[in-house]
Tab-separated table of C-alpha atoms in Angstrom:
chain	number	residue	atom	x	y	z
A	1	MET	CA	-22.770	48.234	27.395
A	2	PRO	CA	-26.027	48.604	25.352
A	3	GLU	CA	-26.425	44.720	23.022
A	4	ASN	CA	-26.581	47.006	19.981
A	5	LEU	CA	-23.588	48.018	20.327
A	6	ILE	CA	-21.724	45.143	20.699
A	7	ASP	CA	-23.567	43.809	17.281
A	8	ARG	CA	-22.125	47.190	15.569
A	9	PHE	CA	-18.694	46.345	16.744
A	10	ILE	CA	-18.732	42.806	15.894
A	11	LEU	CA	-20.456	43.938	12.647
A	12	GLU	CA	-17.275	46.256	11.133
A	13	LEU	CA	-15.389	42.969	11.909
A	14	GLU	CA	-16.567	41.731	8.491
A	15	GLY	CA	-15.936	45.746	6.961
A	16	ILE	CA	-13.856	46.189	3.831
A	17	ASN	CA	-11.906	48.374	6.131
A	18	ARG	CA	-8.392	46.800	7.096
A	19	PHE	CA	-8.024	49.347	10.143
A	20	SER	CA	-11.412	49.454	11.368
A	21	ARG	CA	-11.221	45.588	11.344
A	22	ARG	CA	-8.013	45.812	13.264
A	23	GLY	CA	-9.265	48.377	16.041
A	24	PHE	CA	-12.690	46.864	16.749
A	25	SER	CA	-11.226	43.131	16.806
A	26	LEU	CA	-8.644	45.138	19.864
A	27	GLY	CA	-11.502	46.963	21.136
A	28	LEU	CA	-13.142	44.119	21.863
A	29	GLY	CA	-10.409	41.995	23.521
A	30	LYS	CA	-10.583	44.985	26.451
A	31	LEU	CA	-13.940	44.253	27.257
A	32	PRO	CA	-14.037	43.084	30.682
A	33	SER	CA	-16.025	40.352	32.526
A	34	PHE	CA	-19.077	41.425	33.138
A	35	ILE	CA	-19.590	43.194	29.792
A	36	LEU	CA	-18.802	39.547	28.605
A	37	SER	CA	-20.995	37.660	30.978
A	38	SER	CA	-24.288	37.761	28.539
A	39	GLN	CA	-22.136	38.785	25.388
A	40	LEU	CA	-19.552	35.659	25.275
A	41	ASP	CA	-20.669	33.300	22.519
A	42	LYS	CA	-21.412	36.144	20.363
A	43	VAL	CA	-18.118	37.983	20.783
A	44	LEU	CA	-15.634	34.761	20.258
A	45	ALA	CA	-17.689	33.613	17.196
A	46	GLY	CA	-17.215	36.838	15.627
A	47	LEU	CA	-13.197	37.149	16.170
A	48	ILE	CA	-12.594	33.749	15.575
A	49	LYS	CA	-14.621	34.215	11.686
A	50	CYS	CA	-12.302	37.273	11.332
A	51	ALA	CA	-9.445	35.510	12.391
A	52	THR	CA	-9.978	32.752	10.031
A	53	SER	CA	-11.227	34.760	7.000
A	54	ILE	CA	-8.143	33.456	5.109
A	55	LYS	CA	-9.640	33.173	1.802
A	56	ASP	CA	-10.332	37.014	1.341
A	57	VAL	CA	-9.002	38.205	-1.658
A	58	GLU	CA	-6.860	41.390	-0.243
A	59	PRO	CA	-4.428	40.638	1.332
A	60	LYS	CA	-4.582	43.693	3.686
A	61	TYR	CA	-6.822	41.840	6.127
A	62	THR	CA	-3.416	39.803	7.420
A	63	GLU	CA	-3.078	42.342	10.581
A	64	ALA	CA	-6.747	42.008	11.081
A	65	ARG	CA	-6.612	38.341	11.465
A	66	MET	CA	-3.555	38.595	13.762
A	67	ASP	CA	-5.072	41.173	16.174
A	68	ALA	CA	-8.300	38.887	15.620
A	69	ILE	CA	-6.604	36.099	17.538
A	70	ARG	CA	-4.579	38.790	19.994
A	71	ALA	CA	-8.249	39.867	21.045
A	72	THR	CA	-9.528	36.484	21.347
A	73	MET	CA	-6.149	35.360	23.898
A	74	SER	CA	-7.076	38.666	26.088
A	75	ILE	CA	-9.887	37.520	26.054
A	76	VAL	CA	-9.048	33.687	27.461
A	77	ASN	CA	-7.193	35.619	30.081
A	78	GLU	CA	-10.022	37.851	31.363
A	79	VAL	CA	-12.451	35.061	31.600
A	80	GLY	CA	-10.782	31.809	32.196
A	81	VAL	CA	-11.868	28.263	31.329
A	82	CYS	CA	-14.639	26.311	32.484
A	83	VAL	CA	-13.959	27.735	36.355
A	84	ASN	CA	-16.380	28.354	38.880
A	85	HIS	CA	-17.688	31.647	38.040
A	86	THR	CA	-19.415	33.147	34.649
A	87	PRO	CA	-18.559	34.184	32.270
A	88	CYS	CA	-16.125	31.799	31.510
A	89	LEU	CA	-15.176	29.425	28.698
A	90	SER	CA	-16.842	26.348	27.909
A	91	SER	CA	-15.721	22.891	26.954
A	92	SER	CA	-17.174	23.919	23.448
A	93	ASP	CA	-15.623	27.096	23.406
A	94	VAL	CA	-12.395	25.303	24.028
A	95	THR	CA	-12.909	23.763	20.961
A	96	MET	CA	-13.642	27.014	19.078
A	97	VAL	CA	-10.831	28.773	20.394
A	98	TYR	CA	-8.372	25.677	19.209
A	99	GLU	CA	-9.864	25.331	15.517
A	100	GLU	CA	-9.396	29.014	15.501
A	101	LEU	CA	-6.018	28.824	16.243
A	102	LEU	CA	-5.384	25.427	14.232
A	103	VAL	CA	-7.137	26.954	11.140
A	104	ALA	CA	-4.812	30.236	11.529
A	105	MET	CA	-1.819	27.516	11.134
A	106	GLY	CA	-3.032	27.520	7.480
A	107	ASP	CA	-2.534	31.264	6.323
A	108	TYR	CA	0.035	31.404	3.339
A	109	THR	CA	-1.364	34.408	2.093
A	110	SER	CA	1.799	36.619	0.269
A	111	ASP	CA	1.564	39.996	-1.285
A	112	ARG	CA	4.525	42.166	-2.571
A	113	ARG	CA	6.019	41.945	0.725
A	114	GLY	CA	6.083	38.347	0.481
A	115	ASP	CA	4.648	36.016	3.153
A	116	VAL	CA	2.641	38.036	4.879
A	117	GLY	CA	0.668	35.255	6.825
A	118	ALA	CA	3.960	34.104	8.680
A	119	PHE	CA	2.768	36.996	11.025
A	120	VAL	CA	-0.877	35.201	11.298
A	121	ARG	CA	0.911	31.941	11.965
A	122	GLU	CA	3.297	33.492	14.571
A	123	ALA	CA	0.480	35.340	16.260
A	124	SER	CA	-1.141	31.863	16.835
A	125	MET	CA	1.461	29.749	17.259
A	126	SER	CA	2.057	32.032	20.714
A	127	ALA	CA	-1.389	31.867	21.315
A	128	LEU	CA	-1.327	27.783	21.325
A	129	ASP	CA	1.762	27.666	23.659
A	130	GLU	CA	-0.172	30.106	26.082
A	131	PHE	CA	-3.912	28.686	25.501
A	132	THR	CA	-2.703	25.232	25.822
A	133	ARG	CA	-0.855	26.315	29.076
A	134	ILE	CA	-4.275	28.168	30.512
A	135	VAL	CA	-6.176	24.818	29.671
A	136	ALA	CA	-3.934	22.557	31.286
A	137	VAL	CA	-3.868	24.301	34.592
A	138	GLU	CA	-7.516	24.860	34.790
A	139	ASN	CA	-9.214	21.586	33.009
A	140	SER	CA	-6.349	19.109	31.139
A	141	ASN	CA	-8.881	16.956	30.359
A	142	LEU	CA	-10.137	19.179	27.557
A	143	ILE	CA	-6.614	18.335	25.800
A	144	VAL	CA	-7.735	15.403	24.281
A	145	PRO	CA	-4.861	13.497	22.280
A	146	SER	CA	-6.370	13.969	19.325
A	147	LEU	CA	-6.449	17.865	19.880
A	148	CYS	CA	-2.527	17.617	21.425
A	149	SER	CA	-1.345	16.068	18.100
A	150	ARG	CA	-2.860	18.448	15.786
A	151	VAL	CA	-1.079	21.559	17.764
A	152	MET	CA	1.657	19.723	18.476
A	153	GLN	CA	2.195	18.799	14.443
A	154	SER	CA	1.454	22.452	13.106
A	155	ILE	CA	4.177	23.973	15.843
A	156	VAL	CA	6.253	21.239	14.266
A	157	GLN	CA	5.814	21.768	10.385
A	158	GLN	CA	6.354	25.803	11.335
A	159	CYS	CA	9.587	24.747	13.452
A	160	CYS	CA	11.276	23.534	9.825
A	161	GLN	CA	10.225	26.597	8.098
A	162	LYS	CA	12.234	29.090	5.525
A	163	ILE	CA	11.843	31.753	7.424
A	164	ASP	CA	14.274	32.258	10.442
A	165	ARG	CA	12.114	34.468	12.138
A	166	THR	CA	8.683	32.035	11.830
A	167	ARG	CA	11.004	28.929	12.712
A	168	GLY	CA	12.509	31.242	16.006
A	169	VAL	CA	9.398	31.925	17.215
A	170	ALA	CA	7.800	27.772	16.397
A	171	CYS	CA	10.905	26.337	18.171
A	172	SER	CA	10.770	28.424	21.265
A	173	LYS	CA	7.251	27.751	21.809
A	174	LEU	CA	7.653	24.081	20.870
A	175	LEU	CA	9.915	23.654	23.356
A	176	SER	CA	7.745	25.812	25.722
A	177	LEU	CA	5.474	22.473	25.465
A	178	VAL	CA	7.671	20.184	25.531
A	179	HIS	CA	9.512	20.964	28.908
A	180	CYS	CA	6.415	22.628	30.349
A	181	THR	CA	6.408	20.823	34.347
A	182	SER	CA	3.747	22.821	35.866
A	183	PRO	CA	1.785	21.145	34.870
A	184	VAL	CA	2.811	18.683	32.253
A	185	ILE	CA	1.102	19.198	29.245
A	186	PRO	CA	-0.799	15.980	28.674
A	187	ASN	CA	-1.106	13.442	25.600
A	188	ILE	CA	2.004	15.197	23.624
A	189	PRO	CA	3.170	12.548	21.097
A	190	HIS	CA	6.470	11.050	21.800
A	191	HIS	CA	7.020	13.168	24.760
A	192	GLU	CA	9.917	11.223	25.770
A	193	ASP	CA	11.377	11.720	22.290
A	194	LEU	CA	11.361	15.695	22.004
A	195	LEU	CA	12.770	15.996	25.721
A	196	ARG	CA	15.430	13.471	24.411
A	197	ILE	CA	15.898	14.792	21.187
A	198	PHE	CA	15.806	18.808	22.645
A	199	ASN	CA	17.240	17.753	25.922
A	200	ARG	CA	18.345	21.391	28.085
A	201	GLU	CA	22.081	20.567	27.597
A	202	ALA	CA	21.764	20.286	23.653
A	203	ILE	CA	19.661	22.999	23.257
A	204	SER	CA	21.219	25.996	25.783
A	205	ASP	CA	23.396	27.360	23.131
A	206	ILE	CA	21.255	26.836	19.791
A	207	ASN	CA	19.905	29.844	18.204
A	208	TRP	CA	16.874	28.872	16.212
A	209	THR	CA	17.183	31.583	13.511
A	210	VAL	CA	20.067	30.332	12.359
A	211	ALA	CA	19.707	27.523	9.843
A	212	HIS	CA	23.193	25.790	10.133
A	213	SER	CA	22.459	25.146	13.923
A	214	SER	CA	18.768	24.127	14.137
A	215	PHE	CA	18.053	22.145	11.167
A	216	PRO	CA	20.639	19.183	12.168
A	217	LEU	CA	18.482	18.676	15.594
A	218	LEU	CA	15.145	19.286	13.417
A	219	VAL	CA	15.595	16.649	10.726
A	220	GLN	CA	15.375	14.337	13.671
A	221	LEU	CA	11.616	14.492	13.816
A	222	LEU	CA	11.299	12.677	10.590
A	223	ALA	CA	12.028	9.652	13.162
A	224	LEU	CA	9.082	10.146	14.910
A	225	GLN	CA	5.691	8.581	13.450
A	226	SER	CA	3.756	11.135	14.243
A	227	TYR	CA	5.794	13.875	13.242
A	228	THR	CA	6.788	13.008	10.059
A	229	TYR	CA	5.009	14.313	7.562
A	230	HIS	CA	4.583	17.688	8.920
A	231	THR	CA	8.330	17.786	9.246
A	232	LEU	CA	8.875	16.872	5.385
A	233	LEU	CA	6.524	19.536	4.749
A	234	GLY	CA	7.920	21.791	6.325
A	235	MET	CA	11.862	21.027	5.470
A	236	ILE	CA	10.436	20.989	1.733
A	237	GLY	CA	9.536	24.357	2.077
A	238	SER	CA	13.477	25.188	2.848
A	239	VAL	CA	15.391	22.221	1.110
A	240	GLY	CA	13.494	23.804	-2.281
A	241	GLY	CA	13.855	27.314	-0.946
A	242	LEU	CA	15.353	30.683	-2.763
A	243	THR	CA	17.658	31.222	0.098
A	244	GLU	CA	21.222	30.052	-0.137
A	245	SER	CA	22.300	29.142	3.419
A	246	THR	CA	18.699	27.777	4.587
A	247	VAL	CA	18.632	25.252	1.293
A	248	ARG	CA	22.148	24.686	2.239
A	249	HIS	CA	21.854	23.665	6.051
A	250	SER	CA	18.560	22.452	5.423
A	251	SER	CA	19.587	20.117	2.581
A	252	SER	CA	22.559	18.911	4.014
A	253	SER	CA	20.760	18.373	7.241
A	254	LEU	CA	18.418	15.788	5.290
A	255	LEU	CA	21.117	14.134	3.384
A	256	THR	CA	22.404	13.292	6.369
A	257	TYR	CA	20.091	12.003	7.934
A	258	LEU	CA	18.922	9.743	4.966
A	259	ARG	CA	21.750	8.622	4.651
A	260	MET	CA	22.138	6.886	8.326
A	261	MET	CA	18.127	5.627	7.597
A	262	CYS	CA	19.353	3.888	4.563
A	263	ASN	CA	19.784	0.756	5.789
A	264	LYS	CA	16.847	0.816	7.646
A	265	LYS	CA	14.027	-0.313	5.209
A	266	GLU	CA	10.876	0.060	7.249
A	267	SER	CA	12.136	3.878	7.626
A	268	MET	CA	13.189	4.396	4.470
A	269	ASP	CA	9.398	2.991	3.165
A	270	ASP	CA	7.793	5.172	5.247
A	271	PHE	CA	9.767	7.773	4.417
A	272	CYS	CA	8.803	7.189	0.756
A	273	SER	CA	5.431	6.817	1.900
A	274	CYS	CA	5.035	9.903	3.677
A	275	LEU	CA	7.126	12.113	0.436
A	276	THR	CA	3.867	10.118	-2.086
A	277	ASN	CA	1.452	11.377	0.469
A	278	VAL	CA	2.878	15.207	0.553
A	279	PHE	CA	2.936	14.955	-3.238
A	280	GLU	CA	-0.930	13.673	-3.254
A	281	ASP	CA	-2.610	16.188	-0.800
A	282	ASN	CA	-0.717	19.202	-2.998
A	283	LEU	CA	-0.772	18.364	-6.567
A	284	LYS	CA	-2.347	21.630	-7.111
A	285	ASN	CA	-0.398	23.973	-4.653
A	286	VAL	CA	2.093	25.574	-6.102
A	287	ARG	CA	3.519	26.609	-3.401
A	288	VAL	CA	4.506	23.096	-1.592
A	289	ILE	CA	4.782	21.771	-5.336
A	290	ILE	CA	7.350	23.526	-6.624
A	291	PRO	CA	10.123	23.097	-3.892
A	292	LEU	CA	9.043	19.277	-3.348
A	293	LEU	CA	9.961	18.949	-6.926
A	294	ALA	CA	13.405	20.854	-6.187
A	295	THR	CA	13.447	18.709	-2.816
A	296	LEU	CA	13.074	15.364	-5.038
A	297	ASP	CA	15.905	16.462	-7.588
A	298	LEU	CA	17.915	16.526	-4.747
A	299	LEU	CA	17.147	12.995	-3.097
A	300	LEU	CA	17.747	11.978	-7.015
A	301	SER	CA	20.981	13.295	-7.696
A	302	ASN	CA	22.254	12.627	-4.710
A	303	SER	CA	21.331	9.023	-4.791
A	304	ILE	CA	19.638	8.266	-1.715
A	305	PHE	CA	16.718	6.169	-3.572
A	306	ASP	CA	19.157	4.346	-5.250
A	307	LEU	CA	20.923	2.970	-1.356
A	308	PHE	CA	17.954	1.291	-0.877
A	309	LEU	CA	16.693	-0.216	-3.951
A	310	ASP	CA	14.438	-3.412	-3.538
A	311	SER	CA	17.510	-6.174	-4.727
A	312	GLU	CA	16.163	-7.497	-1.201
A	313	GLU	CA	13.078	-8.496	-2.859
A	314	PHE	CA	14.461	-10.247	-5.601
A	315	CYS	CA	16.611	-12.170	-4.225
A	316	GLY	CA	14.087	-13.597	-1.994
A	317	LEU	CA	12.375	-14.402	-5.251
A	318	LEU	CA	14.905	-16.581	-5.801
A	319	GLN	CA	13.132	-19.168	-3.534
A	320	TYR	CA	10.460	-19.782	-6.259
A	321	HIS	CA	10.068	-21.597	-9.148
A	322	THR	CA	12.255	-21.328	-12.394
A	323	SER	CA	10.549	-18.763	-14.559
A	324	VAL	CA	10.023	-16.174	-11.324
A	325	ARG	CA	13.390	-16.984	-9.853
A	326	THR	CA	15.025	-16.346	-14.055
A	327	ARG	CA	12.984	-13.167	-14.014
A	328	ALA	CA	14.651	-12.207	-10.763
A	329	LEU	CA	17.917	-13.328	-11.611
A	330	ASN	CA	17.869	-11.419	-15.055
A	331	GLN	CA	16.672	-8.046	-12.631
A	332	LEU	CA	19.743	-8.722	-9.801
A	333	MET	CA	22.046	-8.976	-12.749
A	334	LEU	CA	21.278	-5.589	-14.204
A	335	LEU	CA	21.369	-3.941	-10.450
A	336	LEU	CA	25.088	-5.462	-10.374
A	337	GLY	CA	25.691	-3.352	-13.221
A	338	HIS	CA	24.867	-0.585	-12.204
A	339	ALA	CA	26.197	2.922	-12.169
A	340	TYR	CA	26.564	3.478	-8.439
A	341	PRO	CA	28.742	1.653	-5.836
A	342	ARG	CA	26.647	1.030	-3.858
A	343	VAL	CA	23.753	-0.730	-5.254
A	344	ARG	CA	26.062	-3.405	-6.850
A	345	LYS	CA	28.076	-3.523	-3.586
A	346	ALA	CA	24.590	-4.237	-1.681
A	347	THR	CA	23.064	-6.761	-4.290
A	348	ALA	CA	26.394	-9.039	-4.355
A	349	ASP	CA	26.565	-8.828	-0.704
A	350	GLN	CA	22.281	-9.661	-0.027
A	351	LEU	CA	23.049	-12.462	-3.312
A	352	CYS	CA	25.869	-13.873	-1.894
A	353	THR	CA	23.782	-14.374	1.699
A	354	VAL	CA	20.760	-16.147	-0.238
A	355	LEU	CA	22.685	-18.165	-2.560
A	356	LEU	CA	24.776	-19.297	0.730
A	357	THR	CA	21.186	-20.038	2.785
A	358	TYR	CA	19.319	-21.527	-0.352
A	359	ASP	CA	22.175	-23.524	-1.611
A	360	GLN	CA	19.856	-25.660	-3.381
A	361	LEU	CA	19.122	-23.066	-5.998
A	362	LEU	CA	21.832	-23.618	-8.077
A	363	PRO	CA	23.686	-26.588	-8.826
A	364	GLU	CA	26.552	-27.104	-6.095
A	365	ASP	CA	29.161	-26.699	-8.881
A	366	VAL	CA	27.383	-23.475	-10.369
A	367	LEU	CA	26.500	-22.177	-7.003
A	368	ASP	CA	30.473	-22.325	-5.578
A	369	ASN	CA	31.523	-20.330	-8.916
A	370	VAL	CA	29.002	-17.685	-8.695
A	371	VAL	CA	29.490	-17.491	-4.555
A	372	ILE	CA	33.407	-17.206	-5.398
A	373	VAL	CA	32.773	-14.585	-8.066
A	374	LEU	CA	30.603	-12.211	-5.470
A	375	ALA	CA	32.747	-12.720	-2.895
A	376	ASP	CA	35.620	-11.946	-4.432
A	377	THR	CA	34.916	-9.378	-6.227
A	378	ASN	CA	35.423	-5.570	-5.426
A	379	TRP	CA	32.147	-4.475	-6.143
A	380	ILE	CA	32.895	-0.860	-6.114
A	381	ASP	CA	35.789	-0.738	-8.623
A	382	PRO	CA	35.410	1.154	-11.765
A	383	LEU	CA	32.152	-0.062	-13.681
A	384	GLU	CA	33.751	-0.755	-16.655
A	385	LYS	CA	36.098	-3.708	-14.958
A	386	VAL	CA	32.291	-4.761	-12.730
A	387	ARG	CA	30.290	-4.707	-15.829
A	388	LEU	CA	33.028	-7.564	-16.940
A	389	VAL	CA	32.392	-9.621	-14.101
A	390	ARG	CA	29.075	-9.328	-14.290
A	391	ASP	CA	28.451	-10.551	-17.530
A	392	SER	CA	30.750	-13.823	-16.549
A	393	LEU	CA	28.445	-14.612	-13.628
A	394	CYS	CA	25.773	-14.154	-16.310
A	395	GLU	CA	27.566	-17.121	-18.532
A	396	LEU	CA	27.335	-18.805	-15.436
A	397	LEU	CA	24.093	-18.933	-14.980
A	398	SER	CA	22.931	-18.930	-18.744
A	399	LEU	CA	21.514	-15.838	-18.457
A	400	PRO	CA	21.373	-13.225	-21.412
A	401	VAL	CA	24.185	-10.243	-20.526
A	402	PRO	CA	22.142	-6.755	-20.485
A	403	LYS	CA	22.369	-4.868	-23.520
A	404	LEU	CA	22.403	-1.159	-23.267
A	405	LYS	CA	19.108	0.249	-24.581
A	406	VAL	CA	19.892	3.303	-26.299
A	407	THR	CA	17.205	5.885	-26.737
A	408	THR	CA	16.523	8.476	-29.885
A	409	ALA	CA	18.049	10.605	-27.881
A	410	ALA	CA	20.296	8.808	-26.567
A	411	LYS	CA	21.943	8.078	-30.294
A	412	ALA	CA	21.715	11.605	-30.992
A	413	SER	CA	23.836	12.493	-27.818
A	414	ASN	CA	25.945	9.717	-28.570
A	415	ASN	CA	26.507	11.550	-32.524
A	416	LEU	CA	27.703	14.451	-30.862
A	417	THR	CA	29.465	12.842	-27.720
A	418	GLY	CA	30.862	9.937	-29.085
A	419	GLY	CA	29.499	7.801	-26.390
A	420	GLY	CA	26.824	7.149	-23.875
A	421	ASP	CA	25.157	4.766	-20.742
A	422	GLU	CA	21.704	4.939	-20.387
A	423	LEU	CA	22.025	2.191	-17.526
A	424	GLY	CA	23.722	4.810	-15.709
A	425	SER	CA	20.549	7.061	-14.911
A	426	TYR	CA	18.196	6.059	-12.305
A	427	LYS	CA	15.233	6.588	-14.667
A	428	ASP	CA	16.522	3.586	-16.907
A	429	LEU	CA	16.974	1.404	-13.835
A	430	VAL	CA	13.207	1.693	-12.699
A	431	GLU	CA	12.053	0.969	-15.986
A	432	ARG	CA	14.090	-2.208	-16.581
A	433	ALA	CA	13.055	-3.421	-13.377
A	434	GLY	CA	9.436	-3.332	-14.426
A	435	TYR	CA	8.243	-0.348	-12.040
């Protein structure tokens, strides 16, 4: 085939006619190896450019990007990877193909049909699975740890997506790579943990396109450090989405997981740090930021963050000099009168433990009385009753009794409703804690 004809094919990949792009992409993918022998780099570069042109103004080129990915994989199957013949993909070609597929995993193009970029992502996931298996067989040394991490993280993110079809494809490809034995895919992060979570017995009856059966397993990926960010990024789209069943089951799974983790401070700190990173990385991304705010609202309304407030840190400050100790005790008194029972109980338990550990913090007679009150009080009793006990502790410790801070808006509300308690809000607690 004349070289100028190949150039014409490649030129058409950038044309304004979407059907031309699709047709010439598929045509290039069917070229036999004897033609590709002298044109491989040029053809691959053209297909990669077509597949990764996500910033095109018109979303009509979505199908062309999908066909370019399929054509790339047709060429890979035709020539192989670093084998003892020509043509074949070199190590640099392998890197180029991986970059093409990973860029395509970020295609979230949408039009009146919805998220049409999902078709490109699904094609890319299928290609990543197939290509990684080929490379593992022919030259596994090319699958370096950083590259394998990016591949697995991108697929994990799609596993938690709100589109059932896309989630089904992603989970099947994830399991294909995790359970691959001929040969085992090298350098998969947390491979043993993935095999434990997705053991064959546990997944035998799971339909990954059904939210209520898939999310209880997928949410466990939050515990694996290499996947926390991408799992959360995917979950945010599901939790803050519009499909009722997906929102309900993804939200339930996320809340259940976080409640199980509430006593593991390090895990919760990692989760909060990851949530902050997602926020910072997507400040101008409406597709992420709106469901992220909905997810944050869910967590706040279910008191998730109140379950691990830093009463432990305030207790730790009691061992320092008088001014720091007094300020820490004031904050602890606020927490003992907090609206959420679990916050009150956790604070009382931690304060009692610290006072018994560092018995020199208070005079002996005061210490005995404070510990008795902390230990004998049922801190999950009604708030009004508990706050009376808290006020008595303030008198024992010679601390001012906390006063309800009534803002202008609260006063207006009180005039209408006859009452109000701003301490019942998470916002007020944060403000009083000095954050």
